[in-house]
Amino acid sequence: MESVVGSDHLYPARRAEFWQVLLCMGFDPSAACTGAYSGLALEPTVFENGIYHTKAAEVILHFLFTQLDAGRFRREFFDCWPVCDPRQSRDFRSHSFKWLEEFKKDTANWPADVPVRRSYVDECRGVRFEEMLWTLAKHTALHLLHGPWRPALKHACGRCANRRARQAEPPAARANKQGAGELPGTVCAAGQETECKRRLHGGEPSRICEPK
């Protein structure tokens, strides 16, 4: 992971990449910014010059930690989430720093040039904090890809390979197979993206759209 500290021209691209990764993992800003976080503006530069940088950090850390281990988050953050007062805010940062320190000790997954410091977590702003958050997001995405999402991804990749093989067949052969019941009928293409996301996020099994 290339460090962007001291490289101003890399900031916009890395920030865009960070938010795209969050959205791909299922982060929903409108759902996250409710209750104690109503009115929170999650913008790409929120950790640079946004006035809600602390609240934004809490929302994003909550999302990433729950993707990594929802049970642990419930156990350790039960009395400080959602954050509603200064004491809860301090406790939330303390638990977050402890968890981040654990990741830092695992040098196989955390870059040596991305420091984890309590001051970064307390301030919740600046490039150093952003790098720490970006690294956590990458770690979370890899955890999902190699863990909870792996069976669904393998299944989806297998269906895609079968679909490509069928599309390569002559039209007459495809028509004969479908007439004999060897190929599934067409599922409406509307909502294909939503269905794929449901599969990746543990939704009820359903058929992914396939052309005839």
XYZ file of C-alpha atoms in Angstrom:
212
model
C 0.000 0.000 0.000
C 1.664 3.211 -1.171
C 1.888 5.909 1.472
C 0.439 9.274 0.510
C 2.114 11.241 3.290
C 3.960 14.097 1.609
C 2.334 13.329 -1.772
C -0.499 15.816 -2.161
C -1.324 14.679 -5.695
C -2.285 11.209 -4.396
C -4.830 12.401 -1.829
C -7.879 12.795 -4.134
C -7.385 9.390 -5.784
C -6.838 7.591 -2.486
C -9.855 9.269 -0.892
C -12.048 8.301 -3.832
C -10.732 4.741 -3.609
C -11.434 4.630 0.127
C -15.089 5.664 -0.237
C -15.583 3.261 -3.140
C -14.262 0.391 -1.024
C -16.651 1.325 1.793
C -19.622 1.354 -0.579
C -18.592 -1.974 -2.106
C -18.548 -3.499 1.364
C -22.140 -2.363 1.873
C -21.698 0.917 3.726
C -24.900 2.962 3.454
C -24.354 6.635 4.429
C -28.076 7.399 4.623
C -28.686 4.490 7.010
C -25.591 5.266 9.079
C -26.396 8.943 9.557
C -29.496 8.559 11.704
C -30.303 9.024 15.376
C -27.322 10.555 17.159
C -25.665 10.983 13.754
C -28.526 12.734 11.956
C -27.333 15.553 9.732
C -23.804 14.180 9.476
C -22.232 15.087 6.126
C -19.906 12.308 4.941
C -17.726 13.946 2.308
C -14.379 12.802 0.871
C -12.565 15.669 2.613
C -14.333 15.296 5.966
C -11.077 14.290 7.687
C -9.211 17.199 6.154
C -11.449 20.180 6.766
C -14.862 18.848 7.765
C -16.415 20.021 11.023
C -17.927 16.584 11.689
C -14.684 14.624 11.459
C -15.065 12.999 14.889
C -18.611 11.815 14.240
C -17.625 10.653 10.765
C -14.774 8.615 12.235
C -17.121 6.979 14.738
C -19.591 5.975 12.030
C -16.918 4.538 9.739
C -15.012 2.746 12.501
C -18.286 1.231 13.703
C -19.009 -0.058 10.207
C -15.530 -1.515 9.674
C -15.292 -3.123 13.106
C -18.711 -4.747 12.769
C -17.700 -6.157 9.390
C -14.605 -7.655 10.988
C -16.243 -9.033 14.132
C -19.746 -7.881 15.017
C -19.815 -9.988 18.172
C -16.648 -8.455 19.544
C -17.891 -4.973 18.752
C -21.112 -5.599 20.673
C -19.170 -6.919 23.666
C -16.530 -4.218 23.859
C -18.503 -1.178 22.702
C -21.850 -2.017 24.327
C -21.718 1.005 26.650
C -20.325 3.530 24.163
C -22.252 2.976 20.936
C -23.915 4.997 19.674
C -21.810 7.816 21.087
C -24.039 10.326 22.823
C -21.789 12.085 25.362
C -18.088 12.920 25.996
C -17.498 9.892 28.222
C -18.799 7.532 25.571
C -16.652 9.294 22.997
C -13.515 8.694 25.082
C -14.415 5.057 25.652
C -15.135 4.558 21.964
C -11.722 5.936 21.009
C -9.998 3.824 23.669
C -11.554 0.594 22.393
C -10.844 1.600 18.791
C -7.192 2.329 19.491
C -6.771 -1.015 21.260
C -8.257 -2.879 18.303
C -6.145 -0.953 15.796
C -3.015 -1.686 17.819
C -3.747 -5.389 17.484
C -3.852 -5.042 13.701
C -0.608 -3.091 13.732
C 1.168 -5.934 15.533
C 0.178 -8.270 12.706
C 2.854 -7.068 10.283
C 1.596 -9.439 7.602
C -1.575 -7.403 7.185
C -0.607 -3.926 8.377
C 2.091 -1.898 6.527
C 5.065 -0.949 8.654
C 4.967 2.629 7.352
C 1.407 3.244 8.602
C 1.696 4.097 12.321
C -1.115 3.586 14.835
C -1.075 6.232 17.548
C -3.587 7.261 20.168
C -3.230 10.898 19.122
C -4.474 10.046 15.617
C -7.567 8.358 17.032
C -8.215 11.223 19.440
C -7.976 13.870 16.727
C -9.785 11.906 13.987
C -8.351 14.112 11.284
C -5.284 14.595 9.122
C -3.470 12.468 6.586
C -1.990 10.126 9.200
C -5.451 9.309 10.497
C -6.759 8.866 6.968
C -3.947 6.440 6.148
C -4.764 4.463 9.265
C -8.436 4.359 8.289
C -7.640 3.437 4.685
C -5.466 0.557 5.878
C -8.227 -0.691 8.161
C -10.700 -0.574 5.254
C -8.330 -2.593 3.072
C -7.817 -5.116 5.858
C -11.591 -5.408 6.300
C -12.199 -5.910 2.578
C -9.595 -8.700 2.437
C -11.163 -10.301 5.506
C -14.553 -10.365 3.779
C -13.169 -11.639 0.471
C -11.263 -14.494 2.086
C -13.848 -15.251 4.741
C -17.618 -14.527 4.798
C -17.899 -13.682 1.090
C -15.723 -16.523 -0.242
C -18.458 -19.167 -0.746
C -20.771 -16.675 -2.459
C -17.960 -15.387 -4.680
C -16.950 -18.893 -5.730
C -20.573 -19.715 -6.525
C -21.055 -16.488 -8.475
C -17.795 -17.011 -10.408
C -18.886 -20.537 -11.287
C -22.229 -19.300 -12.618
C -20.455 -16.608 -14.657
C -18.124 -19.222 -16.184
C -21.074 -21.433 -17.076
C -22.913 -18.495 -18.595
C -19.926 -17.579 -20.766
C -19.640 -21.189 -21.929
C -23.328 -21.249 -22.892
C -23.034 -17.941 -24.729
C -20.178 -19.387 -26.775
C -22.398 -22.209 -28.016
C -24.173 -21.953 -31.394
C -27.710 -20.515 -31.060
C -29.269 -23.727 -32.316
C -27.524 -25.822 -29.662
C -28.575 -23.389 -26.963
C -32.186 -23.475 -28.151
C -32.185 -27.285 -28.134
C -30.803 -27.425 -24.591
C -33.323 -24.921 -23.293
C -36.127 -26.771 -24.971
C -34.952 -29.973 -23.295
C -34.880 -28.230 -19.932
C -31.100 -28.229 -19.642
C -30.856 -24.433 -19.358
C -32.754 -22.214 -16.933
C -35.210 -19.708 -18.259
C -34.507 -16.016 -18.250
C -34.776 -14.131 -14.986
C -35.652 -10.456 -15.418
C -32.476 -8.368 -15.666
C -33.999 -5.630 -13.528
C -32.350 -5.524 -10.137
C -29.395 -7.725 -11.090
C -26.939 -5.523 -9.219
C -29.102 -5.568 -6.113
C -29.404 -9.344 -6.265
C -25.644 -9.788 -6.574
C -25.076 -7.540 -3.588
C -27.614 -9.561 -1.600
C -25.669 -12.706 -2.341
C -22.413 -11.151 -1.234
C -23.934 -9.775 1.937
C -25.653 -12.946 3.060
C -29.120 -12.417 1.601
C -31.564 -15.229 0.949
C -30.495 -17.488 -1.938
C -32.018 -16.477 -5.207
C -31.268 -16.793 -8.895
C -28.860 -14.334 -10.466
C -30.135 -12.920 -13.737
C -29.024 -14.904 -16.727
C -29.744 -14.361 -20.421
C -31.421 -17.008 -22.492
